[in-house]
Amino acid sequence: MKKRAKIIAIVSTLCLCLSLFVVGVLSVSTTSLSVTSSLSFKSNGAFVMVDGELRQGATKESATLQSGAPATYTYKGYSYNCIGGAGADKDKPNGTASLENFVDASGATNATWAVGEITFSETLPVAVYHFTFTNYSEMMVVVSVTSNIQELNTDLAGKVSITESFESGSTIDAYDGTTAKTTVYTITVEITDYTTSFENKQLDLTIQFDTAVFNREYFTYNTDGTEITGLSDKYFEDNLSVLIVPGKTESGQNLTIARGSSSSPTFNGLVSPTVILQEGLTSIGIYAFSGCSSLSSISLPESVKSIGNQAFNGCSSLSSINIPEGVTSIGSSAFRDCSSLSSISLPESLTSIGIYAFRDCSSLSSINIPDGVTSIGEHTFSGCSSLSSISLPESVTSIGGSAFYGCSRLSSINIPEGVTSIDDWTFDGCSSLSSITIPESVTSIGMDTFYNCSSLSSINIPEGVTSIGSGAFSCCYALVEIYNYSQLTLDGSSSVGYLGQYALYVYNANDGTEPEHTKISVDGNVQYYTDGTDIIAIGTFGNRNAINEITFKDGTTKINTRAFSSLYALTSVTLPSSVTEIGDSAFRDCSSLNSISLPSSVTSIGSSTFSSCSSLSSVTFGENSQLESIGSYAFSDCESLSSINIPSTVTSIGSYAFDGCRSLSSIDMTNVVDWNNLTLGSYSFKTNASTNAPTVITISSNANIQTVTSKLTSSVIGSSMTNKIKFTNGSTTYVWNGSAWDLQTA
């Protein structure tokens, strides 16, 4: 083939329309398909030929050309009028052929491919349409495919399988004058169900091939022709789906892509979804492809060494990219806002990743940072909301502020030894982060570093940490276990980042020794601790909502003040028979706790012990209960509590013990005989019950009425309980009128 000073290979299009009709009803083992197709081909620049044939077999790999008349099963190009006459070898055009000679002499651009009937059987269930593309151009070409194969009629789903693929990739190397290179594209049709009728079913496939786009005239250049500065008018005239960018000048010098600007990127207006950069290009300049929202695929050559700032910023359709070996730096914001980017491969040669490089790549799910990279800049992965996995090499010594801000699916990360500081907002909003190991090299943790890491359950603070910024652990609601080996005192305050504000257990090992306590697992994922036989008064800094069930070990005798307050998810507590004392507010604000059984060994219930347990509907005491005192507000605001039976051993009920128990309709005190020794605090029986459902205090028929009424005075009942409380003595009922008891008459 005659060489030219310029190769002008524009777009060639091959359209294949196949209609597959079922003849009759599928039998158990065979079915016939009548196949017709329309093949259109337009060559206005690219020296590419296509050969087609139909193969059948048990599998795609074993499918072969079937016996019979060749015209029935094969299609061999067109009636190309190559120089040398109609009988010239279509597979190897005459060396002096022109583009005009390469197509039908009559100018026809369509031909019919008739393949007759295809019979599928259980031994030959697969038909393969096999297309070979041969490149006679002096430059590489690319074959791209547009099809509706994935849009087939859903009633054929599971019965007919249609797949398409390139066997060796879509790129065809240049013709070297001796051997023409090829690529093969196949469409595989397989009948997968021989038990279903296909009568009147039709399968339509439309395939369009676009081949080969290379033309130096698609670009503008600097004065010496060594830099590509933009796209030419000719590019926009031809509306290409695949753009090949030259890597060398016509004289063989390496090209570079010039830097653009935020308002005028180098490839401004690019409409081609596929771009291939040829070998020779050494750098991709600043803003080169910025804002190219149509770009979905790009191939980078091995010659590229650097990717400039903002190079692919805003390429919202770009789904994957392979950075070749040899690239040493990725500029700031290079892939920022590439919202479809789900896969990226970084080379071992990489040493530098700029700030904001992958910010808001919201589809990126994982990435491996190669050895040699020493820093992760600020906002590098900020807003990568799908990022669940990342591996940092030991070479990393610094992690910038907000580096992983808003990575809401990131569940774990390793911080390499050698990192000395974790800057402000680094992991802010990493709501799935459940574990992290801070290396011994870290000395400072910045402001809001772990803010709203709501799944973080445990953390170790190394000995060398000297400062923790404000809000560093704010809103870490699940952080139930903290080991502090630093010299800092963790008290849940803002001065140490609120670390411990939500903790179930904070162990300050300032002297570096291990703790002496018993660790008890709760429901397999959180823990509480005991010292000796007492439950430690832990978690005084706020809410811990990870626990839903607690079963204490035998031997526990005391539950201290606020030990389990504000466990909002707690629904069940099992106390051992060894417990004698439950401290003040021990279970306060456990709003999901629905029942409690107090063993006979319990002698005292502290103030506000079960206050605001709004779901608590059942309180029971063990047989032969030893309970002596019920503290002030002990059951206040237990809005679901409907009844309670006071043990005979009780001698004291504190002030407001049942205040706000709006559903409390029965206080059974029939077991209390010695009312003379019973101490009742202010408003101890003020329940706020409604007049429609008053609280009834049932007392023993043997109780002295005068003694009872002397105890149940206005200071105990309250004027607001008018007509809301009664007490019964045998068959006699008394109603509170606001200041005294009236005998209720029939």
XYZ file of C-alpha atoms in Angstrom:
746
model
C 0.000 0.000 0.000
C 1.339 3.404 -0.920
C 2.430 5.472 2.078
C 1.277 9.045 2.451
C 2.609 12.133 4.132
C -0.548 12.298 6.218
C -2.854 9.509 7.225
C -6.487 10.559 7.148
C -8.561 7.743 8.582
C -11.919 9.029 9.659
C -15.004 7.041 10.768
C -16.191 3.818 9.235
C -19.551 2.462 10.294
C -20.848 -1.071 9.988
C -24.435 -1.715 11.002
C -25.792 -5.208 11.460
C -29.504 -5.704 12.011
C -30.555 -9.264 12.799
C -34.122 -10.464 13.128
C -34.535 -13.941 14.569
C -37.931 -15.556 14.108
C -39.025 -18.836 15.645
C -40.619 -21.188 13.140
C -43.438 -23.090 14.809
C -43.348 -24.266 18.410
C -40.175 -25.409 20.125
C -40.005 -29.166 20.314
C -38.329 -30.911 23.184
C -34.944 -30.984 21.472
C -34.804 -28.662 18.453
C -36.022 -25.359 17.113
C -35.487 -23.510 13.824
C -34.754 -19.833 13.447
C -35.097 -17.992 10.170
C -32.400 -15.328 10.111
C -32.128 -12.329 7.842
C -29.830 -9.401 8.248
C -29.007 -6.071 6.739
C -25.367 -5.093 6.613
C -24.378 -1.504 5.935
C -20.846 -0.264 5.575
C -19.520 3.172 4.857
C -15.826 3.760 4.400
C -14.831 7.380 4.248
C -11.281 7.131 5.447
C -10.267 4.004 7.326
C -8.677 1.073 5.486
C -10.550 -1.541 7.538
C -12.244 -4.630 6.144
C -14.755 -6.864 7.871
C -15.373 -10.566 7.216
C -18.295 -12.403 8.769
C -19.356 -15.990 9.217
C -21.801 -18.012 11.237
C -20.552 -20.815 13.457
C -22.419 -23.390 15.542
C -21.518 -25.831 18.267
C -22.095 -27.083 21.777
C -20.175 -24.085 23.173
C -18.833 -20.815 21.873
C -15.288 -22.184 21.935
C -16.171 -25.332 19.973
C -18.448 -23.615 17.438
C -17.298 -24.194 13.854
C -18.379 -23.308 10.345
C -21.134 -25.740 9.452
C -21.189 -27.872 6.294
C -23.298 -26.737 3.376
C -23.220 -24.107 0.689
C -20.747 -21.367 1.681
C -23.203 -18.676 0.674
C -25.567 -19.985 3.276
C -23.221 -19.527 6.174
C -20.517 -17.056 5.233
C -20.251 -13.494 4.180
C -16.894 -12.430 2.777
C -16.621 -8.678 2.535
C -18.313 -6.864 -0.369
C -17.704 -6.793 -4.102
C -14.699 -4.567 -3.532
C -13.270 -3.205 -6.789
C -9.621 -3.284 -5.793
C -7.001 -2.406 -8.406
C -6.347 -5.559 -10.342
C -9.941 -6.294 -11.143
C -12.897 -7.876 -9.522
C -10.979 -11.085 -8.940
C -8.376 -9.455 -6.728
C -7.796 -10.936 -3.275
C -10.122 -9.091 -0.962
C -7.978 -10.063 2.030
C -4.960 -8.248 0.626
C -5.808 -5.238 -1.522
C -3.424 -4.197 -4.254
C -0.667 -1.916 -2.981
C -1.893 0.985 -5.089
C -5.471 0.834 -3.864
C -7.068 4.122 -2.973
C -9.826 4.755 -0.492
C -12.232 5.079 -3.387
C -11.149 1.655 -4.722
C -11.701 0.124 -1.328
C -15.489 0.288 -1.539
C -18.077 -0.974 -3.969
C -17.461 0.485 -7.421
C -21.135 1.289 -7.813
C -21.141 3.251 -4.584
C -23.455 0.788 -2.805
C -23.167 0.940 0.953
C -25.596 -1.858 1.835
C -25.708 -5.570 1.185
C -27.899 -8.458 2.274
C -26.544 -11.382 4.209
C -28.830 -14.379 3.816
C -28.010 -17.338 6.003
C -31.168 -19.375 5.557
C -32.447 -21.370 8.487
C -30.474 -22.120 11.627
C -31.470 -25.221 13.536
C -30.615 -25.305 17.227
C -30.572 -28.587 19.107
C -29.469 -29.792 22.486
C -26.165 -30.857 20.910
C -25.835 -27.607 18.915
C -27.393 -24.986 21.193
C -24.963 -22.171 20.342
C -24.674 -19.937 17.280
C -21.800 -17.477 16.992
C -21.762 -14.506 14.631
C -18.041 -14.105 14.088
C -16.647 -10.835 12.676
C -12.991 -10.283 11.835
C -11.801 -6.696 11.388
C -8.571 -6.253 9.417
C -6.627 -3.003 9.558
C -4.719 -1.852 6.449
C -4.205 1.680 7.793
C -0.777 2.987 8.652
C -2.005 3.903 12.145
C -3.713 1.934 14.874
C -7.499 1.904 14.832
C -10.177 1.190 17.395
C -13.418 -0.680 16.855
C -16.241 0.478 19.110
C -19.643 -1.155 19.374
C -23.093 0.221 20.040
C -25.801 -2.389 20.532
C -29.172 -3.020 22.092
C -28.315 -6.521 23.238
C -28.956 -5.606 26.855
C -32.403 -4.284 25.947
C -33.872 -7.571 24.686
C -37.507 -8.428 25.206
C -37.826 -9.564 28.819
C -40.085 -12.505 27.945
C -37.017 -14.227 26.457
C -35.026 -13.841 29.647
C -33.784 -17.171 30.915
C -34.597 -18.888 27.614
C -32.212 -17.268 25.139
C -28.781 -16.006 26.138
C -27.149 -13.259 24.052
C -23.580 -12.108 24.743
C -21.031 -10.006 22.870
C -17.298 -9.570 23.238
C -13.966 -8.779 21.625
C -11.649 -11.760 21.758
C -8.420 -9.749 21.822
C -9.484 -6.210 22.586
C -10.920 -3.474 20.423
C -7.613 -1.900 19.329
C -5.954 -3.005 16.078
C -2.302 -2.160 15.545
C -1.116 -0.384 12.398
C -0.491 -2.229 9.116
C 3.276 -2.617 8.704
C 3.114 -3.129 4.925
C 3.475 -6.897 5.215
C 1.100 -8.233 7.847
C -2.328 -6.795 8.464
C -3.445 -6.940 12.098
C -6.921 -8.067 13.126
C -9.391 -8.184 15.965
C -12.395 -10.454 16.324
C -15.814 -9.529 17.634
C -18.440 -12.162 18.397
C -22.147 -12.226 19.120
C -23.153 -15.490 20.774
C -26.770 -16.710 20.748
C -27.570 -19.698 22.956
C -30.908 -21.441 23.479
C -30.963 -22.287 27.186
C -34.516 -23.608 27.573
C -35.999 -26.296 25.317
C -39.187 -26.761 27.342
C -40.838 -23.453 26.471
C -42.816 -22.470 23.371
C -41.226 -19.670 21.338
C -44.085 -19.350 18.883
C -44.420 -15.807 17.488
C -41.423 -14.631 19.487
C -39.026 -12.301 17.699
C -35.481 -11.394 18.607
C -34.099 -8.192 17.082
C -30.465 -7.215 17.417
C -28.991 -3.982 16.143
C -25.219 -3.676 16.152
C -23.262 -0.670 14.956
C -19.491 -0.711 14.630
C -17.427 2.472 14.524
C -13.869 1.985 13.381
C -10.641 3.896 13.388
C -10.262 7.552 14.184
C -6.891 9.117 13.754
C -6.235 12.410 12.108
C -3.646 14.997 13.050
C -6.001 17.603 11.672
C -8.334 17.032 14.642
C -5.940 19.012 16.853
C -4.327 22.402 17.176
C -0.652 22.779 18.071
C 1.839 25.307 19.388
C 4.171 27.068 16.964
C 6.830 24.335 16.842
C 4.241 21.536 16.768
C 5.414 19.805 19.965
C 2.356 20.585 22.095
C -1.290 19.762 21.480
C -3.145 22.900 22.457
C -6.743 21.960 21.659
C -9.325 20.482 19.289
C -9.788 21.805 15.757
C -12.980 22.687 13.907
C -12.602 19.510 11.850
C -12.925 17.397 14.990
C -16.291 18.954 15.790
C -17.432 18.513 12.180
C -16.817 14.743 12.238
C -18.501 14.051 15.624
C -16.255 11.119 16.567
C -17.103 8.423 19.100
C -13.446 7.405 19.456
C -10.584 9.888 19.415
C -6.947 8.836 19.059
C -4.522 11.491 20.262
C -1.068 11.366 18.608
C 1.948 10.802 20.826
C 4.628 11.988 18.442
C 5.083 14.654 15.823
C 5.397 13.603 12.172
C 9.152 13.863 12.604
C 9.083 11.506 15.607
C 9.396 13.949 18.518
C 7.413 13.235 21.684
C 4.315 15.364 22.139
C 2.852 16.862 25.302
C -0.660 18.055 26.061
C -0.587 21.747 26.852
C -2.027 23.171 30.037
C -5.477 24.686 29.866
C -7.391 26.825 32.325
C -10.542 26.507 34.410
C -12.484 28.493 31.821
C -10.786 26.949 28.785
C -9.593 23.333 29.230
C -7.272 21.952 26.555
C -9.893 19.523 25.202
C -12.795 21.862 25.799
C -15.985 20.598 24.137
C -14.832 16.982 23.761
C -17.782 14.810 22.673
C -15.987 11.489 22.095
C -16.713 9.029 24.927
C -13.513 7.068 24.200
C -10.040 8.621 23.994
C -6.773 6.793 23.322
C -3.491 8.582 23.953
C -0.686 7.176 21.823
C 2.796 6.256 22.950
C 5.113 9.253 23.022
C 2.997 11.602 25.126
C 4.962 12.412 28.273
C 2.618 14.596 30.289
C -1.035 15.509 30.582
C -1.234 19.192 31.322
C -3.218 21.169 33.850
C -6.962 21.265 33.015
C -6.331 19.048 29.963
C -9.660 17.167 30.088
C -11.332 19.183 32.848
C -15.114 19.228 32.549
C -15.224 16.662 29.710
C -18.452 15.090 30.955
C -18.812 12.830 27.878
C -15.489 11.092 28.465
C -16.161 7.557 29.744
C -12.946 5.739 28.806
C -9.354 6.830 28.316
C -6.202 4.832 27.616
C -2.867 6.254 28.763
C 0.464 5.179 27.200
C 3.513 3.979 29.122
C 5.347 7.156 28.092
C 3.246 9.394 30.393
C 5.172 10.488 33.497
C 2.907 13.079 35.097
C -0.758 14.045 35.312
C -1.304 17.736 35.943
C -3.564 19.560 38.367
C -7.274 19.390 37.462
C -6.379 17.203 34.453
C -9.606 15.153 34.638
C -11.579 17.282 37.086
C -15.322 16.950 36.486
C -15.130 14.024 34.026
C -18.385 12.741 35.483
C -18.768 9.794 33.058
C -15.245 8.424 33.461
C -15.716 5.007 35.079
C -12.206 3.554 35.242
C -8.612 4.410 34.463
C -5.303 2.601 34.543
C -2.382 4.874 35.407
C 0.664 3.357 33.652
C 3.944 2.451 35.284
C 6.285 5.412 35.057
C 3.864 8.068 36.303
C 5.425 9.650 39.379
C 2.923 12.357 40.258
C -0.813 13.000 40.170
C -1.647 16.673 40.493
C -4.042 18.444 42.807
C -7.726 17.829 42.008
C -6.610 15.653 39.074
C -9.692 13.402 39.314
C -11.894 15.575 41.502
C -15.647 15.205 40.900
C -15.226 12.120 38.698
C -18.465 10.845 40.181
C -18.619 7.641 38.063
C -15.020 6.609 38.700
C -15.311 3.215 40.389
C -11.909 1.730 39.605
C -8.405 3.146 39.361
C -5.053 1.391 39.253
C -2.032 3.290 40.550
C 1.532 2.353 39.486
C 4.395 1.430 41.805
C 6.338 4.388 40.377
C 3.941 6.889 41.970
C 5.457 9.051 44.718
C 3.131 12.045 44.958
C -0.650 12.488 45.104
C -1.858 16.079 45.181
C -4.464 17.568 47.493
C -8.107 17.048 46.492
C -6.870 14.505 43.897
C -9.886 12.185 44.253
C -12.303 14.418 46.124
C -15.988 13.571 45.547
C -15.239 10.456 43.488
C -18.444 9.109 44.974
C -18.363 5.747 43.116
C -14.792 4.820 44.063
C -15.058 1.778 46.342
C -11.437 0.749 46.892
C -7.910 1.857 46.109
C -4.394 0.674 46.903
C -1.755 3.317 47.482
C 1.637 2.041 46.242
C 4.851 1.985 48.251
C 6.765 5.188 47.677
C 3.895 7.591 48.319
C 4.878 9.581 51.409
C 1.851 11.755 52.053
C -1.910 11.806 51.669
C -2.794 15.451 51.138
C -5.730 17.340 52.522
C -9.114 16.366 51.075
C -7.451 13.712 48.872
C -10.367 11.283 49.308
C -12.889 13.673 50.840
C -16.445 12.870 49.777
C -15.609 9.389 48.431
C -18.837 8.086 49.926
C -18.489 4.574 48.415
C -14.908 4.051 49.566
C -14.957 1.012 51.853
C -11.371 -0.166 51.595
C -8.000 1.548 51.297
C -4.492 0.338 51.990
C -1.828 2.833 53.034
C 1.835 1.799 52.674
C 4.402 2.167 55.433
C 6.042 4.940 53.393
C 3.215 7.356 54.289
C 4.324 9.722 57.055
C 1.626 12.390 56.917
C -2.140 12.458 56.435
C -3.618 15.857 55.677
C -6.704 17.501 57.100
C -10.057 16.179 55.829
C -8.194 13.503 53.844
C -11.061 11.038 54.348
C -13.820 13.489 55.263
C -17.270 12.044 54.552
C -16.062 8.556 53.540
C -19.222 7.156 55.070
C -18.609 3.520 54.013
C -15.001 3.286 55.154
C -15.071 0.609 57.859
C -11.380 0.289 58.696
C -8.038 1.827 57.839
C -4.428 1.298 58.840
C -2.406 4.325 59.850
C 1.255 3.523 59.134
C 3.916 3.729 61.809
C 5.768 6.970 61.175
C 2.714 9.212 60.936
C 3.173 11.821 63.666
C -0.066 13.760 63.448
C -3.639 13.184 62.386
C -4.895 16.560 61.261
C -8.218 18.359 61.645
C -11.327 16.647 60.215
C -9.267 13.751 58.790
C -11.977 11.128 59.443
C -14.905 13.464 60.079
C -18.156 11.775 59.027
C -16.682 8.286 58.537
C -19.838 6.840 60.047
C -18.971 3.190 59.229
C -15.475 3.328 60.725
C -15.617 0.711 63.489
C -11.947 0.257 64.309
C -8.704 2.118 63.884
C -5.211 1.631 65.261
C -3.288 4.767 66.079
C 0.471 4.062 65.893
C 2.918 4.894 68.664
C 4.477 7.596 66.470
C 1.408 9.866 66.667
C 1.782 12.848 69.000
C -1.247 14.953 68.085
C -4.858 14.418 67.055
C -6.497 17.445 65.468
C -9.821 19.198 65.859
C -12.919 17.167 64.878
C -10.609 14.408 63.603
C -13.077 11.595 64.374
C -16.218 13.731 64.571
C -19.383 11.686 63.934
C -17.545 8.369 63.568
C -20.706 6.873 64.969
C -19.630 3.219 64.554
C -16.236 3.550 66.244
C -16.439 1.198 69.241
C -12.941 1.184 70.714
C -9.699 3.096 70.507
C -6.226 3.162 72.036
C -4.534 6.496 72.713
C -0.754 5.954 72.467
C 1.657 7.076 75.136
C 3.191 9.792 72.962
C -0.033 11.737 72.310
C 0.299 15.177 73.887
C -2.711 16.961 72.396
C -6.227 16.138 71.259
C -8.100 18.912 69.468
C -11.535 20.230 70.307
C -14.358 17.936 69.226
C -11.955 15.238 68.022
C -14.310 12.458 69.190
C -17.584 14.351 69.360
C -20.681 12.331 68.349
C -18.811 9.003 68.538
C -21.925 7.447 70.030
C -20.691 3.842 69.913
C -17.270 4.500 71.438
C -17.647 2.274 74.488
C -14.063 1.287 75.240
C -11.035 3.563 75.486
C -7.519 2.684 76.559
C -5.555 5.798 77.363
C -1.797 5.300 77.581
C -0.985 9.000 77.240
C -0.415 11.479 80.044
C -3.681 13.211 79.202
C -6.653 12.930 81.536
C -9.740 11.920 79.594
C -12.829 13.335 81.229
C -15.215 13.714 78.314
C -14.630 17.466 78.064
C -14.010 19.523 74.947
C -10.429 20.177 76.025
C -9.577 16.590 75.101
C -11.850 16.329 72.093
C -14.826 14.960 74.033
C -12.987 11.636 74.124
C -14.934 9.548 76.619
C -18.101 11.608 76.339
C -20.025 8.515 75.239
C -17.691 5.874 76.675
C -18.842 2.855 78.604
C -15.388 2.342 80.025
C -12.381 4.663 80.094
C -9.166 3.108 81.307
C -6.450 5.626 82.107
C -3.177 3.710 82.098
C -1.004 6.759 82.573
C 1.662 4.655 84.244
C 1.669 2.178 81.376
C 0.456 -0.785 83.457
C -2.355 -3.088 82.475
C -5.713 -2.787 84.267
C -6.846 -5.104 87.028
C -10.485 -5.691 86.349
C -12.840 -8.296 85.029
C -14.063 -7.783 81.480
C -17.554 -9.103 80.780
C -18.872 -9.425 77.240
C -22.352 -8.169 76.501
C -24.121 -9.560 73.428
C -20.793 -10.268 71.768
C -19.830 -6.741 70.795
C -19.601 -4.383 73.777
C -18.204 -4.768 77.271
C -18.575 -3.578 80.803
C -16.134 -4.017 83.660
C -16.153 -4.976 87.327
C -13.753 -4.368 90.178
C -14.203 -7.139 92.699
C -17.893 -7.712 93.288
C -19.104 -4.185 92.502
C -20.111 -2.928 89.077
C -17.944 0.139 88.481
C -19.746 3.466 88.272
C -18.831 3.790 84.605
C -19.969 5.895 81.721
C -20.815 9.054 83.607
C -20.175 11.100 80.469
C -23.372 10.416 78.540
C -25.222 8.046 76.249
C -24.135 4.569 75.271
C -26.733 3.043 73.005
C -24.938 -0.081 71.824
C -26.176 -2.403 74.619
C -29.557 -4.123 74.390
C -29.183 -6.923 76.932
C -27.213 -7.359 80.171
C -26.759 -10.544 82.180
C -24.632 -10.167 85.292
C -22.355 -12.839 86.631
C -23.093 -14.435 89.998
C -21.240 -12.774 92.827
C -22.072 -9.187 91.907
C -23.437 -7.471 95.014
C -23.765 -3.832 94.062
C -24.601 -1.760 90.987
C -23.235 1.702 91.516
C -24.607 5.142 90.730
C -25.486 5.739 87.054
C -23.738 2.507 86.068
C -26.111 1.842 83.153
C -28.033 5.076 82.798
C -29.135 6.228 79.359
C -28.668 2.896 77.611
C -31.470 3.714 75.211
C -31.420 0.337 73.442
C -31.428 -1.750 76.626
C -34.496 -4.015 76.686
C -33.533 -6.753 79.126
C -31.590 -7.015 82.401
C -30.994 -10.197 84.384
C -29.753 -9.615 87.934
C -28.097 -12.399 89.941
C -29.381 -13.454 93.369
C -26.244 -11.983 94.949
C -27.190 -8.327 94.274
C -28.181 -6.425 97.415
C -27.971 -2.782 96.370
C -28.878 -0.860 93.205
C -27.444 2.646 93.200
C -28.944 6.007 92.340
C -29.890 6.445 88.665
C -28.364 3.031 87.882
C -30.852 2.423 85.032
C -32.201 5.921 84.575
C -33.340 6.842 81.052
C -33.179 3.250 79.796
C -36.188 4.066 77.661
C -36.465 0.642 75.970
C -36.317 -1.431 79.167
C -39.721 -3.105 79.400
C -39.428 -5.288 82.497
C -37.260 -5.872 85.549
C -37.183 -8.707 88.040
C -35.511 -7.801 91.329
C -34.108 -10.763 93.266
C -35.026 -11.339 96.917
C -31.526 -10.294 97.976
C -32.031 -6.637 96.981
C -32.476 -4.487 100.087
C -32.474 -1.014 98.564
C -33.406 0.758 95.336
C -31.645 4.100 95.035
C -32.968 7.486 94.031
C -34.090 7.728 90.385
C -32.899 4.152 89.807
C -35.525 3.478 87.124
C -36.582 7.070 86.487
C -37.747 7.788 82.920
C -37.746 4.128 81.910
C -40.733 4.993 79.747
C -41.280 1.444 78.414
C -41.085 -0.254 81.816
C -44.428 -2.005 82.251
C -43.559 -4.758 84.720
C -41.663 -4.726 88.041
C -41.553 -7.906 90.090
C -39.906 -8.751 93.404
C -38.537 -12.143 94.365
C -40.299 -14.398 96.827
C -39.414 -13.502 100.423
C -38.068 -10.175 99.210
C -35.754 -8.360 101.624
C -36.412 -4.930 100.104
C -36.443 -2.197 102.729
C -36.303 1.101 100.874
C -37.447 2.601 97.579
C -35.596 5.840 96.882
C -36.948 9.213 95.811
C -38.043 9.311 92.165
C -37.172 5.591 91.957
C -39.902 4.925 89.353
C -40.773 8.485 88.336
C -41.963 8.954 84.751
C -42.294 5.209 84.148
C -45.247 6.004 81.911
C -45.978 2.368 80.961
C -45.994 0.956 84.497
C -49.544 -0.169 85.270
C -49.160 -1.977 88.601
C -46.688 -2.718 91.374
C -46.765 -4.953 94.431
C -44.864 -3.484 97.391
C -43.073 -6.170 99.477
C -43.980 -6.492 103.170
C -40.435 -5.634 104.247
C -40.498 -2.100 102.823
C -40.184 0.565 105.499
C -39.476 3.623 103.342
C -40.800 5.022 100.058
C -39.050 8.202 98.985
C -40.437 11.474 97.650
C -41.997 11.420 94.181
C -41.267 7.681 93.918
C -44.090 7.211 91.371
C -44.434 10.762 90.069
C -45.444 10.848 86.415
C -46.554 7.192 86.294
C -49.632 8.082 84.253
C -50.654 4.468 83.613
C -50.234 3.271 87.204
C -53.664 1.963 88.232
C -52.699 -0.360 91.084
C -50.306 -0.100 94.036
C -50.751 -3.298 96.002
C -49.738 -2.852 99.644
C -51.745 -5.694 101.137
C -48.507 -7.275 102.363
C -47.528 -4.153 104.339
C -48.905 -4.673 107.830
C -46.892 -2.331 110.019
C -47.961 1.097 108.755
C -46.703 2.736 111.936
C -43.080 2.105 110.903
C -43.637 3.053 107.242
C -41.983 6.321 106.155
C -43.511 8.044 103.125
C -41.720 10.955 101.464
C -43.295 14.068 99.965
C -45.703 13.210 97.176
C -44.488 9.603 97.218
C -47.901 8.472 95.881
C -48.418 11.328 93.429
C -48.820 9.445 90.145
C -50.506 11.932 87.771
C -53.077 9.277 86.908
C -56.176 10.383 85.025
C -59.598 10.764 86.630
C -60.902 8.131 84.191
C -58.350 5.600 85.424
C -57.458 6.541 89.015
C -54.676 4.808 90.925
C -56.034 2.371 93.486
C -53.910 1.672 96.563
C -54.968 -1.670 97.940
C -54.222 -2.200 101.635
C -54.755 -5.130 103.948
C -58.216 -5.471 105.481
C -56.425 -5.824 108.789
C -54.779 -2.417 108.507
C -55.873 0.268 110.910
C -57.802 2.849 108.878
C -56.831 5.727 111.148
C -53.147 4.809 110.817
C -53.407 4.554 107.041
C -55.169 7.884 106.633
C -52.682 9.551 108.956
C -49.931 8.410 106.622
C -51.710 9.151 103.328
C -51.975 12.905 103.822
C -51.910 15.797 101.359
C -48.124 15.991 101.686
C -47.951 12.421 100.407
C -50.829 12.492 97.910
C -50.881 16.101 96.718
C -53.868 18.299 95.886
C -53.474 17.633 92.165
C -54.567 14.033 92.740
C -58.196 14.994 93.491
C -60.419 12.096 92.378
C -57.325 10.457 90.840
C -56.440 8.120 93.704
C -58.358 5.714 95.909
C -57.531 3.182 98.527
C -59.464 0.093 99.380
C -59.690 -1.729 102.664
C -61.528 -4.959 102.188
C -64.846 -4.004 100.646
C -64.527 -0.357 101.632
C -63.226 2.265 99.206
C -62.035 5.775 99.964
C -61.549 8.562 97.394
C -59.122 11.478 97.759
C -60.918 14.832 97.529
C -57.773 16.938 97.419
C -57.293 17.314 101.147
C -58.906 14.294 102.787
C -60.376 10.857 102.137
C -64.092 10.433 101.450
C -65.878 7.181 101.890
C -67.143 6.103 98.476
C -70.787 5.165 98.481
C -72.620 3.077 95.952
